[in-house]
Tab-separated table of C-alpha atoms in Angstrom:
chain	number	residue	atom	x	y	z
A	1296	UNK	CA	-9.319	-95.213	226.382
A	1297	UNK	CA	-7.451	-98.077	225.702
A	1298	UNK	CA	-8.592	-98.706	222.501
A	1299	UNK	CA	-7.877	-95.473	221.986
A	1300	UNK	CA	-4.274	-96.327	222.780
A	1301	UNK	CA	-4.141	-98.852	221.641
A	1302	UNK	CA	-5.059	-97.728	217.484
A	1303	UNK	CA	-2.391	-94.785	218.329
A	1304	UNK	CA	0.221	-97.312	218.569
A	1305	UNK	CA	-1.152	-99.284	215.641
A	1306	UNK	CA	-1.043	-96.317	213.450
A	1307	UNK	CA	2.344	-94.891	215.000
A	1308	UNK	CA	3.730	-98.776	214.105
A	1309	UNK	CA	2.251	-98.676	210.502
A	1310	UNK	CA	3.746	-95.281	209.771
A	1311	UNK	CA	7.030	-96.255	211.111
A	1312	UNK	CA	7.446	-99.167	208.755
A	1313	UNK	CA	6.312	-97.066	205.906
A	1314	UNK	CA	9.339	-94.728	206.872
A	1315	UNK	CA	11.491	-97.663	207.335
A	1316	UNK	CA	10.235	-99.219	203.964
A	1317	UNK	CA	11.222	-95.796	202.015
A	1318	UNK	CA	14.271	-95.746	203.627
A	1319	UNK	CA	14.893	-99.199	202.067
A	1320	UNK	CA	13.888	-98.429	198.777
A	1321	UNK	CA	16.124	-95.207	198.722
A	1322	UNK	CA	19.082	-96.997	200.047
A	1323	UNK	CA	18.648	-99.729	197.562
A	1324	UNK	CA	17.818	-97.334	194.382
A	1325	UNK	CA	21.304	-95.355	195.581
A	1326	UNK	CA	23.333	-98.804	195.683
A	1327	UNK	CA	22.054	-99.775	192.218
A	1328	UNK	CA	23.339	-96.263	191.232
A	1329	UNK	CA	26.542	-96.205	192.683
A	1330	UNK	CA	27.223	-100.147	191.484
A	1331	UNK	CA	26.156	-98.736	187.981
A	1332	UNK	CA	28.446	-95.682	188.044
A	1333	UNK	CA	31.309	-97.594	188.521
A	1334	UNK	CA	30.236	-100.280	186.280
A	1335	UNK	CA	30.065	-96.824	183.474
A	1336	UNK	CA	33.310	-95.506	184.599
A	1337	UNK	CA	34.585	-98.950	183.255
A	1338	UNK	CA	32.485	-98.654	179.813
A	1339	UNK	CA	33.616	-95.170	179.458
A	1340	UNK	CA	37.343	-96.164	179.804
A	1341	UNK	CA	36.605	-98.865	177.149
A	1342	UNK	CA	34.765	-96.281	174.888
A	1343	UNK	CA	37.761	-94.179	175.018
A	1344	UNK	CA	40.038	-97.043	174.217
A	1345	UNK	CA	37.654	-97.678	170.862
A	1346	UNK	CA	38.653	-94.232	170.550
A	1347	UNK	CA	42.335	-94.402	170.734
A	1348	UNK	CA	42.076	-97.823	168.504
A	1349	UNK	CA	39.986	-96.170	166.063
A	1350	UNK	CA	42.418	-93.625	165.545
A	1351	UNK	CA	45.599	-95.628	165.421
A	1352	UNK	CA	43.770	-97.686	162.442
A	1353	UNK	CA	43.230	-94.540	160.412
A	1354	UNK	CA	46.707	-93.629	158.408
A	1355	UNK	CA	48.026	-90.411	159.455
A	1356	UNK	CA	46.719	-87.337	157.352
A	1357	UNK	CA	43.463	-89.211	156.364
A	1358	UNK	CA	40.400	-87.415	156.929
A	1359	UNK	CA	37.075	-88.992	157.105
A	1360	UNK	CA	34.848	-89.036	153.896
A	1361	UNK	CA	32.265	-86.459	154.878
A	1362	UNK	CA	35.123	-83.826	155.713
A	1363	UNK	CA	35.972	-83.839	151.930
A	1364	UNK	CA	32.416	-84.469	150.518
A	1365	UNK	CA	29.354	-82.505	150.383
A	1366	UNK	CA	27.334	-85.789	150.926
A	1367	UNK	CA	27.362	-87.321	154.703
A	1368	UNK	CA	25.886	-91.046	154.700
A	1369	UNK	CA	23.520	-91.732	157.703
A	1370	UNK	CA	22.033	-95.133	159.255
A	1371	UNK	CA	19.422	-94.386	161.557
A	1372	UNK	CA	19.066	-97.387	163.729
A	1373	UNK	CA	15.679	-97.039	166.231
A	1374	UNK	CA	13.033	-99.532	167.760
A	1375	UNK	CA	10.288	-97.622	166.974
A	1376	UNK	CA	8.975	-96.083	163.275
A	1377	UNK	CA	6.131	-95.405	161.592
A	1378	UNK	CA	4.651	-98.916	160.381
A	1379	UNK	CA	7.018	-101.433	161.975
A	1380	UNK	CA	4.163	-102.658	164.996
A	1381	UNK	CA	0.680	-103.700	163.463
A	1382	UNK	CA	-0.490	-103.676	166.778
A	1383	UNK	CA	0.983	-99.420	166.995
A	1384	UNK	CA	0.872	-98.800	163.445
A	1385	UNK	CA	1.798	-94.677	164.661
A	1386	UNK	CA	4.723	-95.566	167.155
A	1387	UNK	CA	7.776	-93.522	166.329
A	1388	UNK	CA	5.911	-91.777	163.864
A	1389	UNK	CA	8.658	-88.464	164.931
A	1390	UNK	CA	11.395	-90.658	164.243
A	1391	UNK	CA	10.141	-91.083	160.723
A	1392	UNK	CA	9.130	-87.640	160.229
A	1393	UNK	CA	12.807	-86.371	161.336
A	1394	UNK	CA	14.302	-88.887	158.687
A	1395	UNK	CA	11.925	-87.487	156.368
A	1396	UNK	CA	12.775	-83.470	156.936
A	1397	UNK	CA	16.768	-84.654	156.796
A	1398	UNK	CA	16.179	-86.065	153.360
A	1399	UNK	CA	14.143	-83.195	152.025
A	1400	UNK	CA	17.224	-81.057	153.272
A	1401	UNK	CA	19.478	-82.349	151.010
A	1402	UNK	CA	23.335	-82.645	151.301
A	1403	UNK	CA	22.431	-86.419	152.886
A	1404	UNK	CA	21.023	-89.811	152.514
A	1405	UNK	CA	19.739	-91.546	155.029
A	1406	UNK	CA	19.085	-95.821	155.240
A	1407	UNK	CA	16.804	-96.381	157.845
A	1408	UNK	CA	17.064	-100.135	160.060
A	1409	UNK	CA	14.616	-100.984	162.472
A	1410	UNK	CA	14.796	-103.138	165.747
A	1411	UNK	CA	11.809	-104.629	166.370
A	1412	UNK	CA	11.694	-104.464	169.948
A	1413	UNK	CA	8.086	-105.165	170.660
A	1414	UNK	CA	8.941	-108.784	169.732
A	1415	UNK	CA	10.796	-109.317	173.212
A	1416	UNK	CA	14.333	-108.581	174.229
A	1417	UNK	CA	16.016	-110.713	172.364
A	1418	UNK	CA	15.367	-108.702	169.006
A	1419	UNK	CA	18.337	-106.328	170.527
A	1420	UNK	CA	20.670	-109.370	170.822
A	1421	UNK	CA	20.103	-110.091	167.392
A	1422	UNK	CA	20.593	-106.970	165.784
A	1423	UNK	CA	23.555	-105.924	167.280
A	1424	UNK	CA	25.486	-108.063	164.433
A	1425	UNK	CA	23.155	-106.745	161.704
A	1426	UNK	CA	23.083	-103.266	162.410
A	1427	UNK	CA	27.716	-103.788	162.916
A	1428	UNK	CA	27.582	-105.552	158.938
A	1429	UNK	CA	25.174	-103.084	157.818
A	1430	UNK	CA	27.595	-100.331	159.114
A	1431	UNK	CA	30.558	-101.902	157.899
A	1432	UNK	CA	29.082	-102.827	153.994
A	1433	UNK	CA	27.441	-99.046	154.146
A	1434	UNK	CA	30.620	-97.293	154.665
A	1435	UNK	CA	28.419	-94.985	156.623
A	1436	UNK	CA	29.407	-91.392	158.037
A	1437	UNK	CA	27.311	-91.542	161.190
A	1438	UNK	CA	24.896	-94.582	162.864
A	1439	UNK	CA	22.509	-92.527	164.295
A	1440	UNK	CA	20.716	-94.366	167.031
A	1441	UNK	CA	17.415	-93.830	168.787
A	1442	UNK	CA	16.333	-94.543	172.235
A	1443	UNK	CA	19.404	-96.491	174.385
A	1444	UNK	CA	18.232	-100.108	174.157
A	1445	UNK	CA	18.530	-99.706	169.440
A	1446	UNK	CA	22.522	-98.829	170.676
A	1447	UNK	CA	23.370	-102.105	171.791
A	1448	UNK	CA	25.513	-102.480	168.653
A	1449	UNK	CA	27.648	-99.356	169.287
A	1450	UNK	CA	30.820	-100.543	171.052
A	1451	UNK	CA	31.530	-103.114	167.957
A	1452	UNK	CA	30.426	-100.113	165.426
A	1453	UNK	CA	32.778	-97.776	167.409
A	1454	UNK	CA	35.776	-100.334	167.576
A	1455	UNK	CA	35.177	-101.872	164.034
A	1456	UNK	CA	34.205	-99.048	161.878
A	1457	UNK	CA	34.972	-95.553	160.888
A	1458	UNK	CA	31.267	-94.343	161.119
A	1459	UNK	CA	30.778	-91.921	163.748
A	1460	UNK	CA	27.988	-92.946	166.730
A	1461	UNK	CA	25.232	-90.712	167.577
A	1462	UNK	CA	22.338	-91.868	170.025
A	1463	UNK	CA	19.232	-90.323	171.159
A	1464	UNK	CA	17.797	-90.371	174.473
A	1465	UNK	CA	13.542	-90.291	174.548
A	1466	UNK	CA	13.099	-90.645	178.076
A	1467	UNK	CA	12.093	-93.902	179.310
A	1468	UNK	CA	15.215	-95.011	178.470
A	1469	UNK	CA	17.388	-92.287	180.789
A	1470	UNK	CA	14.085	-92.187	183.541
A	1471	UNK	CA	12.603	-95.440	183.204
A	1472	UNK	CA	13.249	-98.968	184.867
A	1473	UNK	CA	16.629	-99.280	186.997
A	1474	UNK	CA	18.099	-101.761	184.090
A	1475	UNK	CA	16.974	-100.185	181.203
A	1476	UNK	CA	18.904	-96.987	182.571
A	1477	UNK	CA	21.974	-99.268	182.928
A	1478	UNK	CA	21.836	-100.383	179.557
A	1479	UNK	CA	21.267	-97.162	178.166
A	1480	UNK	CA	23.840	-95.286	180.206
A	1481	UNK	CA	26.494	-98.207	178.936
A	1482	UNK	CA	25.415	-97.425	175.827
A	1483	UNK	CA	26.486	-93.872	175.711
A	1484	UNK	CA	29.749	-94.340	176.798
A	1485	UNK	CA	30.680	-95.417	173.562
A	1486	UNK	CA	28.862	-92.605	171.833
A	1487	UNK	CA	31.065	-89.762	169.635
A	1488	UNK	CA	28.129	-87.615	170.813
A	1489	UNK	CA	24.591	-88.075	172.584
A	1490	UNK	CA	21.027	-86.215	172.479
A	1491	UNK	CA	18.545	-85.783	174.786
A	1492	UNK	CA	15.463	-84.496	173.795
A	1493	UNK	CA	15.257	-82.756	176.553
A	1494	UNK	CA	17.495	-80.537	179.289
A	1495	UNK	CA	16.238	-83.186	182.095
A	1496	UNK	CA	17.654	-86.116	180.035
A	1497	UNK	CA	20.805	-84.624	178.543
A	1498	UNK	CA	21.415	-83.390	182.693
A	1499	UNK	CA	21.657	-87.243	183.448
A	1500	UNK	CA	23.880	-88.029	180.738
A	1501	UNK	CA	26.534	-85.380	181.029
A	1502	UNK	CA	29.045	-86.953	183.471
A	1503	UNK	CA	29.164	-89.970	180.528
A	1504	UNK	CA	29.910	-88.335	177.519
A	1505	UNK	CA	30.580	-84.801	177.338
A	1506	UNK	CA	29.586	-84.363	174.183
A	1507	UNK	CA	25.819	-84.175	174.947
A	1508	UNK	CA	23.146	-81.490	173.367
A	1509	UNK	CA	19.582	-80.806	173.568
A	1510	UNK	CA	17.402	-81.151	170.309
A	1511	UNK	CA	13.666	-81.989	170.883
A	1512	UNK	CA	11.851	-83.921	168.425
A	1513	UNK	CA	10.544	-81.573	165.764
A	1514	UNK	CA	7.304	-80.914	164.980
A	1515	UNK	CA	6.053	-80.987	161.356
A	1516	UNK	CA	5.326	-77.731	160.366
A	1517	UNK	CA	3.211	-78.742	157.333
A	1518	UNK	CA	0.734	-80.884	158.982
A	1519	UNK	CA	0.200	-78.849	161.817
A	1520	UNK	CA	-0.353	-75.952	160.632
A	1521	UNK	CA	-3.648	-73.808	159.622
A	1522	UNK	CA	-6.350	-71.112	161.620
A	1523	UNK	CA	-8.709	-73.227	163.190
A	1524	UNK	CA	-12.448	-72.933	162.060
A	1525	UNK	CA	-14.533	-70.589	164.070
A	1526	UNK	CA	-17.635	-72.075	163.926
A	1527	UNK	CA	-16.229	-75.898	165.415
A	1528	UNK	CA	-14.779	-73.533	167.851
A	1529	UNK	CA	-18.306	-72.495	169.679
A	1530	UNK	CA	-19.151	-76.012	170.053
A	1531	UNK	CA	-21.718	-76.823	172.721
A	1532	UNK	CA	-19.743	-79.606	174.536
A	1533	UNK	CA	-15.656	-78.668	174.888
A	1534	UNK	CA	-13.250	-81.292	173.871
A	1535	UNK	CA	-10.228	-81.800	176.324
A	1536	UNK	CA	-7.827	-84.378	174.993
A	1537	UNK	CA	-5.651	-87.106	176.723
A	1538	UNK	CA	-2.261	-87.135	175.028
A	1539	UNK	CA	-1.836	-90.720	174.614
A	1540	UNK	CA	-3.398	-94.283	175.415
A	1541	UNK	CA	-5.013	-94.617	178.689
A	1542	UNK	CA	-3.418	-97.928	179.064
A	1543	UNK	CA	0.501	-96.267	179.776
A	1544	UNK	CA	0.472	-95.971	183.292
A	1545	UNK	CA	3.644	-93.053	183.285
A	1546	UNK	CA	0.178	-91.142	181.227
A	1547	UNK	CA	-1.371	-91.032	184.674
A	1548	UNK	CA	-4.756	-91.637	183.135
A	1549	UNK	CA	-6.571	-91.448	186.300
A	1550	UNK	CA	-5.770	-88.524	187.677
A	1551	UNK	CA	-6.794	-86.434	184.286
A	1552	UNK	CA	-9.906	-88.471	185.000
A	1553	UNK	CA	-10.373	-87.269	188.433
A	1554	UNK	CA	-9.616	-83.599	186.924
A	1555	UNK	CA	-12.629	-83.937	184.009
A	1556	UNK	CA	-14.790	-85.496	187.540
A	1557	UNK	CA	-14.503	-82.423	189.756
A	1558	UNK	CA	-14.179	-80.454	186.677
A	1559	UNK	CA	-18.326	-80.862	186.468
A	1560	UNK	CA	-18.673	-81.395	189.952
A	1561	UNK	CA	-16.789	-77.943	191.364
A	1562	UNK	CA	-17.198	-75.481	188.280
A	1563	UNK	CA	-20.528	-76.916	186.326
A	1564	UNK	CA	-18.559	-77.436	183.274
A	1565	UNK	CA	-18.644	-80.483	181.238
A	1566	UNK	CA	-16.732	-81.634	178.178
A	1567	UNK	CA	-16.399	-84.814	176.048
A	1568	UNK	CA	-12.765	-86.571	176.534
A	1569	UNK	CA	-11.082	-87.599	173.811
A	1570	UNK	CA	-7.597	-90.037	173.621
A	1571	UNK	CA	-4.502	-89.211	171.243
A	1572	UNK	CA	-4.829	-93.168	170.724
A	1573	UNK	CA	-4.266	-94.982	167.174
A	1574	UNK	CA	-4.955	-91.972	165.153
A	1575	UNK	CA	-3.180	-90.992	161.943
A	1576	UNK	CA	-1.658	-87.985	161.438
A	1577	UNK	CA	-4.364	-85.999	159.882
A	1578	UNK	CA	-6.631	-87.089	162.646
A	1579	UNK	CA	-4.957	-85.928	165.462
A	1580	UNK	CA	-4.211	-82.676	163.278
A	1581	UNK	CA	-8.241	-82.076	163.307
A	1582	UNK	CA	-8.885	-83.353	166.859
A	1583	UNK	CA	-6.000	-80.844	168.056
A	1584	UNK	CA	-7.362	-78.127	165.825
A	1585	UNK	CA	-11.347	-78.562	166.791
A	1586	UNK	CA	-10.264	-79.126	170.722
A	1587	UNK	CA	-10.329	-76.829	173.762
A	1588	UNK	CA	-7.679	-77.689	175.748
A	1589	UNK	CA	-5.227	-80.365	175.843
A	1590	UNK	CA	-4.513	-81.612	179.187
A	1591	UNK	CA	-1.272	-84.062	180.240
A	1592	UNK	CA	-0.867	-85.532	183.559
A	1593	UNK	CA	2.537	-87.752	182.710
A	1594	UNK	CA	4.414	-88.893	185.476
A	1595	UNK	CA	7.740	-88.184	183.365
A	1596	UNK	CA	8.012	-87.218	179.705
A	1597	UNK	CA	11.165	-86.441	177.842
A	1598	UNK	CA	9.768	-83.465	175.350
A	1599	UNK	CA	6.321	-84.853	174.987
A	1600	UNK	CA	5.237	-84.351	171.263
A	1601	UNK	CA	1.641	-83.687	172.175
A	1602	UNK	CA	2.810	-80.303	173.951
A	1603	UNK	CA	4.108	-79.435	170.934
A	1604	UNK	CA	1.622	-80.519	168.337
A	1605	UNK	CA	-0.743	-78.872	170.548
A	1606	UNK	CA	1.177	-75.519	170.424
A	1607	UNK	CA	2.045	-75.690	166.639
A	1608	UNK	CA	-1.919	-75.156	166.981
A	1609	UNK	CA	-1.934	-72.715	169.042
A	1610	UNK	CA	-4.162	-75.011	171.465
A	1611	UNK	CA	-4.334	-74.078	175.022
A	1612	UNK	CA	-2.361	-76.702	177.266
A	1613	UNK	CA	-2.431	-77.588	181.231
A	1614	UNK	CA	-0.053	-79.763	182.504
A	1615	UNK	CA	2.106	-80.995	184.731
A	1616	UNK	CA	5.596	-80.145	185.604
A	1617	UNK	CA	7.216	-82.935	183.522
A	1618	UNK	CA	9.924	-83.334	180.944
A	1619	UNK	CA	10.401	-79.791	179.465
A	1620	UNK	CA	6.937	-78.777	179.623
A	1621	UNK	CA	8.104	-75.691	181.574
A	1622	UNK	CA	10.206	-74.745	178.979
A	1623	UNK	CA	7.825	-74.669	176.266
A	1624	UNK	CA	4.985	-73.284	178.001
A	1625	UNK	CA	6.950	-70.274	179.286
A	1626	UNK	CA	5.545	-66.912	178.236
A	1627	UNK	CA	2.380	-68.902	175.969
A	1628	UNK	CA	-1.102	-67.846	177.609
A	1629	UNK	CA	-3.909	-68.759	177.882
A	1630	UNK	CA	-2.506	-72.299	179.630
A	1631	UNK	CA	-0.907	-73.168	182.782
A	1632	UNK	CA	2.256	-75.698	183.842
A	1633	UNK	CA	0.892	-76.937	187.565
A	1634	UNK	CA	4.546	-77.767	189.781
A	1635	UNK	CA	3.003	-81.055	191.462
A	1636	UNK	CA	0.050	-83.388	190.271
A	1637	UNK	CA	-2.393	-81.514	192.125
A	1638	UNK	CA	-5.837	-82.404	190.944
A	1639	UNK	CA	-8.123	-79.471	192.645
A	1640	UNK	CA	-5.089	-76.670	191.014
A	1641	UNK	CA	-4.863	-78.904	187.759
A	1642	UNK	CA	-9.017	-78.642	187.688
A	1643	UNK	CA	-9.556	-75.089	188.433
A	1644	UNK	CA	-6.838	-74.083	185.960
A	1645	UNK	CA	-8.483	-76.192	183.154
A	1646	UNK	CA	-11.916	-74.651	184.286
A	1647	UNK	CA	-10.260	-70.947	183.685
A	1648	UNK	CA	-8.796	-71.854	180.446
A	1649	UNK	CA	-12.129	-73.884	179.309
A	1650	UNK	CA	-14.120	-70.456	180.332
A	1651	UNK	CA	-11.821	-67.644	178.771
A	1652	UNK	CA	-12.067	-70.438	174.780
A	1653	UNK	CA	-9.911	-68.480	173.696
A	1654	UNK	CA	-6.691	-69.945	171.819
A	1655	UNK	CA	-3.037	-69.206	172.768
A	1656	UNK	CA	0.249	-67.942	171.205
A	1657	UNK	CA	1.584	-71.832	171.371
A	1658	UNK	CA	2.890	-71.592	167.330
A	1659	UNK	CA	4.888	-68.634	168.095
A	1660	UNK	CA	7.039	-69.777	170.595
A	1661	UNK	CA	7.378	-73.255	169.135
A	1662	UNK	CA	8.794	-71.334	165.751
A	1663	UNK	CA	11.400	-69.220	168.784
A	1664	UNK	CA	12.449	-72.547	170.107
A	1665	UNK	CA	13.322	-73.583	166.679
A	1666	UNK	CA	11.214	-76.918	167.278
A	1667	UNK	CA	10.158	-77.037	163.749
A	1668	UNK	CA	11.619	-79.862	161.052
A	1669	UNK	CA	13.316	-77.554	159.027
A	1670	UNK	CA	15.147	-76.273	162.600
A	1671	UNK	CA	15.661	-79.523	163.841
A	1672	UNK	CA	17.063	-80.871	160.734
A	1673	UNK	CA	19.898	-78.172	160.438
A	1674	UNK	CA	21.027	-78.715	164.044
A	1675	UNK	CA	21.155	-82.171	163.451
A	1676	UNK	CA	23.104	-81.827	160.059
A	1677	UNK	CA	25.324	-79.469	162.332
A	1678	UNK	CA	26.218	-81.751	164.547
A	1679	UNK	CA	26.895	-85.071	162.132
A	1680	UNK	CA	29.008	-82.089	160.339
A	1681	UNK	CA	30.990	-81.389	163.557
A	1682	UNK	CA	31.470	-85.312	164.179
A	1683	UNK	CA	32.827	-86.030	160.275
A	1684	UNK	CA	35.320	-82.926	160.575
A	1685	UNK	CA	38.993	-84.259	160.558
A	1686	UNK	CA	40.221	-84.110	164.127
A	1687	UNK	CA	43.577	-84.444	165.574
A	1688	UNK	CA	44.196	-87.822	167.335
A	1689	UNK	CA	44.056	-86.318	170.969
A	1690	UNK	CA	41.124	-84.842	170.696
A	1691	UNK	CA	38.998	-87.565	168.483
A	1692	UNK	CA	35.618	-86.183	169.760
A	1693	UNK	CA	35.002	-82.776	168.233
A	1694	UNK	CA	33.386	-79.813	169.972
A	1695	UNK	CA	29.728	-78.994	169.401
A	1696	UNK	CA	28.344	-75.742	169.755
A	1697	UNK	CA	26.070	-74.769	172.626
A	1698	UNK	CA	23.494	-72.738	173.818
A	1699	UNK	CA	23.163	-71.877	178.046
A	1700	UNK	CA	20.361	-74.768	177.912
A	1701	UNK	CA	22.394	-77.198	176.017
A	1702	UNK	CA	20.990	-77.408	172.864
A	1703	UNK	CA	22.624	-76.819	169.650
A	1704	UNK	CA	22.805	-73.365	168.075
């Protein structure tokens, strides 16, 4: 009996300092927020000083070059594009693909400068004077950033230039590490007007800068695109694909392992996994075409690209609620979005999917959501449009159209 006890108390000890330990970690995580806020409230007042400076320096009348001209000059600025790491020859491959659909548009050119943050930190120190020159010499409309660490550069580019700052938020930048939020959150206080690629993100960046929208990453409409061979549909052994390298822990790589485990131990069904890892584009085109479900497990996501590669397919998906899966799942069948990370509801919901092989309405809504490049590529040319329009000195940051979710109409 008094061993007993005696364990009672041990395990009534051990769960009280794992309740004190959470409380610590909570009470820490809101500090580092509320230290950070004010820090921000400070970075926003100097944004809108760059603003008031900015439009003292222009002489009164003048209206900014892409008001008057048909042609609006962009400098994309991003850590990550298709070709810049040897070691992730694919990374940013969206980036270059919306760079690509805003020069087939027309009525733009774009100059492209990359950060090459996989180096180490330091490449952001260094570039913030290159990317401020090449802004300067360009006589550029808009410096369109991507991801919150590339926009180190924008308070000089704000202060010391007439080019109009854009930056968009991926994910790990807004939900990531405690600093890298800092940095990025700094960062869009001196923004004319920030994008989240998803409602999540742009919900955490709305007290900053109120000119924030929604625009996913697009989804090229070319490549993924065609009916799906019936015959490499019956195959004997189903394919279920991981989204991404089993090496990024926020993929949650074990538990769709676990899922595939019970998935032959519980329902008798057993499939061959395959890994959206160092493919090309044509590649994961035919493994997402020949495939019978895709299945994501992500602790957080912005607007994960798979999803919607996936869907352009019209490829069954079972996730996770993360990002904006919720969103673009809504109304497609056959498929399921599971609220936690469940693994028995994640398996049997794969199993019903695997057994009904049929494929789902995914392309459809994609096309609704105007997630397409061609879509994408118009909002975006909407909103540098917006920014270039000649605005009255009070109100230097123009309005941009919105939808109820936030995203650009």
């Amino acid at each position: 009996m008094a061993g007993v006890r005696a364990g009672v108390r041990a395990r009534t000890a051990q769960a009280g300092r794992l309740v004190l330990h959470r409380r610590c970690v909570l009470l820490r995580q809101h500090l580092f927020d509320g230290v950070c806020f004010a820090v921000l409230r400070i970075f926003r007042a100097a944004g809108d000083v760059c603003v008031l400076v900015g439009a003292a320096a222009r002489r009164p009348g003048a209206s900014r070059r892409c008001g008057g001209s048909s042609l609006v000059k962009i400098l994309v600025v991003t850590n990550m594009y298709l070709g810049s790491n040897r070691a992730s020859p694919w990374q940013g491959v969206f980036v270059t693909e919306q760079v690509d659909a805003l020069r087939r548009s027309g009525g733009c050119t774009v100059d492209v400068l990359v950060i090459e943050g996989y180096r180490g930190k330091r490449e952001y120190l260094s570039s913030i004077r290159q990317v401020w020159k090449a802004a300067r010499a360009g006589r550029y409309d808009v410096v369109h950033y991507h991801f919150g660490l590339s926009a180190c550069s924008a308070p000089l580019v704000r202060l010391f230039s007439k080019a109009r700052v854009v930056i968009t938020f991926h994910g790990t930048d807004i939900l990531g590490p405690l600093w890298m939020r800092a940095v990025s959150k700094s960062m869009a206080c001196f923004a004319h007007a920030c994008i989240g690629v998803s409602a999540e993100i742009s919900s955490r960046l709305i007290r900053l800068r109120r000119r924030c929208v929604t625009i996913p990453c697009a989804v090229n409409e070319t490549v993924f695109a065609g009916d799906r061979d019936d015959a490499l549909m019956q195959s004997a052994v189903p394919i279920v694909v991981f989204p991404s390298s089993p090496k990024r822990p926020e993929k949650n790589y074990p538990l769709f392992s676990l899922v595939l485990r019970q998935l032959a131990e519980q329902h008798g069904i057993r499939v061959q996994e395959r890994h959206l890892d160092g493919l090309d584009r044509g590649e994961v085109r035919d493994l997402l075409a020949h495939a019978a479900c895709l299945l994501m497990t992500s602790t957080r996501e912005g607007s994960p690209q798979s999803v919607k590669e996936a869907m352009a397919l019209d490829l069954p998906v079972v996730s996770v609620d993360v990002g904006n899966v919720r969103q673009l799942l809504d109304g497609v069948s056959p498929g399921m979005v599971v609220f936690d990370h469940d693994a028995g509801r994640l398996t049997n919901e794969l199993a019903d999917v695997l057994k009904a092989g049929a494929r789902s309405n995914g392309r459809e809504k994609l096309a609704a959501l105007g997630c397409f490049s061609a879509d994408v590529s118009a909002k975006l040319k909407d909103l540098y449009t917006s920014l270039c329009r000649p605005s009255r000195f009070a109100d230097d940051i123009p309005e941009v159209k919105k939808n109820d979710g936030g995203a650009l109409l």
